[in-house]
Amino acid sequence: MSDLFWLSGAQMARLEPYFPKSHGKPRVDDRRVLSGIIFINRNGLRWRDAPKEYGPHKTLYNRWKRWSDKGIFAKMMAGLAAGHGEKKTVMIDATYLKAHRTASRLAVKKGGAAA
């Protein structure tokens, strides 16, 4: 796949201060795993559909789950946003309403004309 996403060295240098300390055995390559997590989230894929270049999908999921539960990704985003200097808050609402299949006929009464 030529359209894989990879974090650059400069991007990794900005993120490294937010990484937790490694206890015991060393972690799998942070750049590969984080690039895989970003790729999955950006493309809306299931974990098992991760390209093999990012490593086992279970490793990607486990890192995402552990770091999310510990609030590490939230600290990364807050730290990166704080360095930006933006004073306004921008929010995106991704909610949607699902209409019932008969909702389009509510305006039409039996035997009558459309309103």
PDB file of C-alpha atoms in Angstrom:
ATOM      1  CA  MET A   1       0.000   0.000   0.000  1.00  0.00           C
ATOM      2  CA  SER A   2       1.532   3.281  -1.056  1.00  0.00           C
ATOM      3  CA  ASP A   3      -0.981   5.449   0.830  1.00  0.00           C
ATOM      4  CA  LEU A   4       0.086   4.396   4.337  1.00  0.00           C
ATOM      5  CA  PHE A   5       0.476   7.117   6.947  1.00  0.00           C
ATOM      6  CA  TRP A   6       3.788   7.489   8.793  1.00  0.00           C
ATOM      7  CA  LEU A   7       4.633  10.017  11.481  1.00  0.00           C
ATOM      8  CA  SER A   8       7.764  12.019  10.663  1.00  0.00           C
ATOM      9  CA  GLY A   9      10.762  12.297  12.956  1.00  0.00           C
ATOM     10  CA  ALA A  10       9.790  15.855  13.886  1.00  0.00           C
ATOM     11  CA  GLN A  11       6.251  14.760  14.753  1.00  0.00           C
ATOM     12  CA  MET A  12       7.572  11.919  16.910  1.00  0.00           C
ATOM     13  CA  ALA A  13       9.913  14.336  18.693  1.00  0.00           C
ATOM     14  CA  ARG A  14       6.911  16.515  19.601  1.00  0.00           C
ATOM     15  CA  LEU A  15       4.929  13.518  20.889  1.00  0.00           C
ATOM     16  CA  GLU A  16       7.683  11.720  22.843  1.00  0.00           C
ATOM     17  CA  PRO A  17       7.438  13.877  25.998  1.00  0.00           C
ATOM     18  CA  TYR A  18       3.887  12.570  26.476  1.00  0.00           C
ATOM     19  CA  PHE A  19       4.810   8.869  26.249  1.00  0.00           C
ATOM     20  CA  PRO A  20       4.647   6.922  29.512  1.00  0.00           C
ATOM     21  CA  LYS A  21       7.848   5.433  30.880  1.00  0.00           C
ATOM     22  CA  SER A  22       8.481   1.855  29.779  1.00  0.00           C
ATOM     23  CA  HIS A  23       8.456  -0.632  32.652  1.00  0.00           C
ATOM     24  CA  GLY A  24       9.981  -4.045  32.136  1.00  0.00           C
ATOM     25  CA  LYS A  25      10.511  -5.061  28.547  1.00  0.00           C
ATOM     26  CA  PRO A  26      10.794  -2.319  25.913  1.00  0.00           C
ATOM     27  CA  ARG A  27       7.707  -1.313  23.934  1.00  0.00           C
ATOM     28  CA  VAL A  28       7.197  -2.181  20.303  1.00  0.00           C
ATOM     29  CA  ASP A  29       8.292   0.624  17.915  1.00  0.00           C
ATOM     30  CA  ASP A  30       6.251   3.682  18.942  1.00  0.00           C
ATOM     31  CA  ARG A  31       6.380   5.276  15.483  1.00  0.00           C
ATOM     32  CA  ARG A  32       4.971   2.188  13.776  1.00  0.00           C
ATOM     33  CA  VAL A  33       2.212   1.650  16.333  1.00  0.00           C
ATOM     34  CA  LEU A  34       1.108   5.295  16.571  1.00  0.00           C
ATOM     35  CA  SER A  35       1.146   5.645  12.782  1.00  0.00           C
ATOM     36  CA  GLY A  36      -1.055   2.546  12.591  1.00  0.00           C
ATOM     37  CA  ILE A  37      -3.488   3.895  15.191  1.00  0.00           C
ATOM     38  CA  ILE A  38      -3.766   7.190  13.305  1.00  0.00           C
ATOM     39  CA  PHE A  39      -4.254   5.332  10.006  1.00  0.00           C
ATOM     40  CA  ILE A  40      -7.058   3.193  11.479  1.00  0.00           C
ATOM     41  CA  ASN A  41      -8.842   6.165  13.057  1.00  0.00           C
ATOM     42  CA  ARG A  42      -8.420   8.399  10.010  1.00  0.00           C
ATOM     43  CA  ASN A  43      -9.874   5.801   7.642  1.00  0.00           C
ATOM     44  CA  GLY A  44     -12.546   4.423   9.970  1.00  0.00           C
ATOM     45  CA  LEU A  45     -11.272   0.856   9.685  1.00  0.00           C
ATOM     46  CA  ARG A  46     -11.672  -2.046  12.049  1.00  0.00           C
ATOM     47  CA  TRP A  47      -8.530  -2.964  13.982  1.00  0.00           C
ATOM     48  CA  ARG A  48      -8.265  -6.291  12.197  1.00  0.00           C
ATOM     49  CA  ASP A  49      -8.172  -4.475   8.834  1.00  0.00           C
ATOM     50  CA  ALA A  50      -4.909  -2.682   9.690  1.00  0.00           C
ATOM     51  CA  PRO A  51      -2.227  -3.107   7.009  1.00  0.00           C
ATOM     52  CA  LYS A  52       0.465  -5.593   8.030  1.00  0.00           C
ATOM     53  CA  GLU A  53       3.140  -2.877   7.772  1.00  0.00           C
ATOM     54  CA  TYR A  54       1.890  -1.479  11.100  1.00  0.00           C
ATOM     55  CA  GLY A  55       2.307  -4.803  12.859  1.00  0.00           C
ATOM     56  CA  PRO A  56      -0.297  -7.058  14.495  1.00  0.00           C
ATOM     57  CA  HIS A  57      -3.721  -5.458  14.852  1.00  0.00           C
ATOM     58  CA  LYS A  58      -3.908  -6.676  18.448  1.00  0.00           C
ATOM     59  CA  THR A  59      -0.799  -4.623  19.302  1.00  0.00           C
ATOM     60  CA  LEU A  60      -2.383  -1.506  17.799  1.00  0.00           C
ATOM     61  CA  TYR A  61      -5.613  -2.030  19.709  1.00  0.00           C
ATOM     62  CA  ASN A  62      -3.896  -2.842  23.007  1.00  0.00           C
ATOM     63  CA  ARG A  63      -1.737   0.296  22.847  1.00  0.00           C
ATOM     64  CA  TRP A  64      -4.724   2.448  21.896  1.00  0.00           C
ATOM     65  CA  LYS A  65      -6.841   0.992  24.707  1.00  0.00           C
ATOM     66  CA  ARG A  66      -4.154   1.223  27.424  1.00  0.00           C
ATOM     67  CA  TRP A  67      -3.087   4.746  26.532  1.00  0.00           C
ATOM     68  CA  SER A  68      -6.703   5.912  26.167  1.00  0.00           C
ATOM     69  CA  ASP A  69      -7.625   4.525  29.582  1.00  0.00           C
ATOM     70  CA  LYS A  70      -4.598   6.285  31.127  1.00  0.00           C
ATOM     71  CA  GLY A  71      -5.494   9.575  29.407  1.00  0.00           C
ATOM     72  CA  ILE A  72      -2.233   9.726  27.459  1.00  0.00           C
ATOM     73  CA  PHE A  73      -3.847  10.646  24.135  1.00  0.00           C
ATOM     74  CA  ALA A  74      -5.871  13.386  25.879  1.00  0.00           C
ATOM     75  CA  LYS A  75      -2.645  14.785  27.393  1.00  0.00           C
ATOM     76  CA  MET A  76      -1.010  14.692  23.960  1.00  0.00           C
ATOM     77  CA  MET A  77      -3.843  16.660  22.380  1.00  0.00           C
ATOM     78  CA  ALA A  78      -3.991  19.176  25.237  1.00  0.00           C
ATOM     79  CA  GLY A  79      -0.214  19.656  25.155  1.00  0.00           C
ATOM     80  CA  LEU A  80      -0.077  20.093  21.402  1.00  0.00           C
ATOM     81  CA  ALA A  81      -3.046  22.488  21.447  1.00  0.00           C
ATOM     82  CA  ALA A  82      -1.525  24.529  24.308  1.00  0.00           C
ATOM     83  CA  GLY A  83       1.612  25.119  22.264  1.00  0.00           C
ATOM     84  CA  HIS A  84      -0.460  26.447  19.374  1.00  0.00           C
ATOM     85  CA  GLY A  85      -1.573  29.599  21.186  1.00  0.00           C
ATOM     86  CA  GLU A  86      -5.155  29.499  19.889  1.00  0.00           C
ATOM     87  CA  LYS A  87      -7.467  31.331  22.326  1.00  0.00           C
ATOM     88  CA  LYS A  88     -10.776  30.122  20.886  1.00  0.00           C
ATOM     89  CA  THR A  89     -12.435  26.764  21.401  1.00  0.00           C
ATOM     90  CA  VAL A  90     -13.572  24.960  18.281  1.00  0.00           C
ATOM     91  CA  MET A  91     -16.016  22.088  18.585  1.00  0.00           C
ATOM     92  CA  ILE A  92     -17.308  19.692  15.980  1.00  0.00           C
ATOM     93  CA  ASP A  93     -20.681  18.039  16.428  1.00  0.00           C
ATOM     94  CA  ALA A  94     -20.780  14.652  14.758  1.00  0.00           C
ATOM     95  CA  THR A  95     -24.259  13.632  15.900  1.00  0.00           C
ATOM     96  CA  TYR A  96     -26.976  12.674  13.500  1.00  0.00           C
ATOM     97  CA  LEU A  97     -30.644  11.739  13.689  1.00  0.00           C
ATOM     98  CA  LYS A  98     -31.956   8.636  12.052  1.00  0.00           C
ATOM     99  CA  ALA A  99     -35.441   9.060  10.590  1.00  0.00           C
ATOM    100  CA  HIS A 100     -37.933   6.248  10.694  1.00  0.00           C
ATOM    101  CA  ARG A 101     -38.772   4.760   7.294  1.00  0.00           C
ATOM    102  CA  THR A 102     -42.323   6.159   7.458  1.00  0.00           C
ATOM    103  CA  ALA A 103     -41.217   9.683   8.412  1.00  0.00           C
ATOM    104  CA  SER A 104     -41.441  10.892   4.825  1.00  0.00           C
ATOM    105  CA  ARG A 105     -45.152  10.095   4.736  1.00  0.00           C
ATOM    106  CA  LEU A 106     -46.146  11.874   7.945  1.00  0.00           C
ATOM    107  CA  ALA A 107     -47.313  14.999   6.091  1.00  0.00           C
ATOM    108  CA  VAL A 108     -49.666  12.997   3.855  1.00  0.00           C
ATOM    109  CA  LYS A 109     -53.002  11.948   5.361  1.00  0.00           C
ATOM    110  CA  LYS A 110     -54.953   9.015   4.078  1.00  0.00           C
ATOM    111  CA  GLY A 111     -57.072  10.016   1.136  1.00  0.00           C
ATOM    112  CA  GLY A 112     -55.888  13.614   1.302  1.00  0.00           C
ATOM    113  CA  ALA A 113     -53.373  15.748  -0.542  1.00  0.00           C
ATOM    114  CA  ALA A 114     -49.851  16.450   0.602  1.00  0.00           C
ATOM    115  CA  ALA A 115     -49.536  19.409   2.936  1.00  0.00           C
TER     116      ALA A 115
END
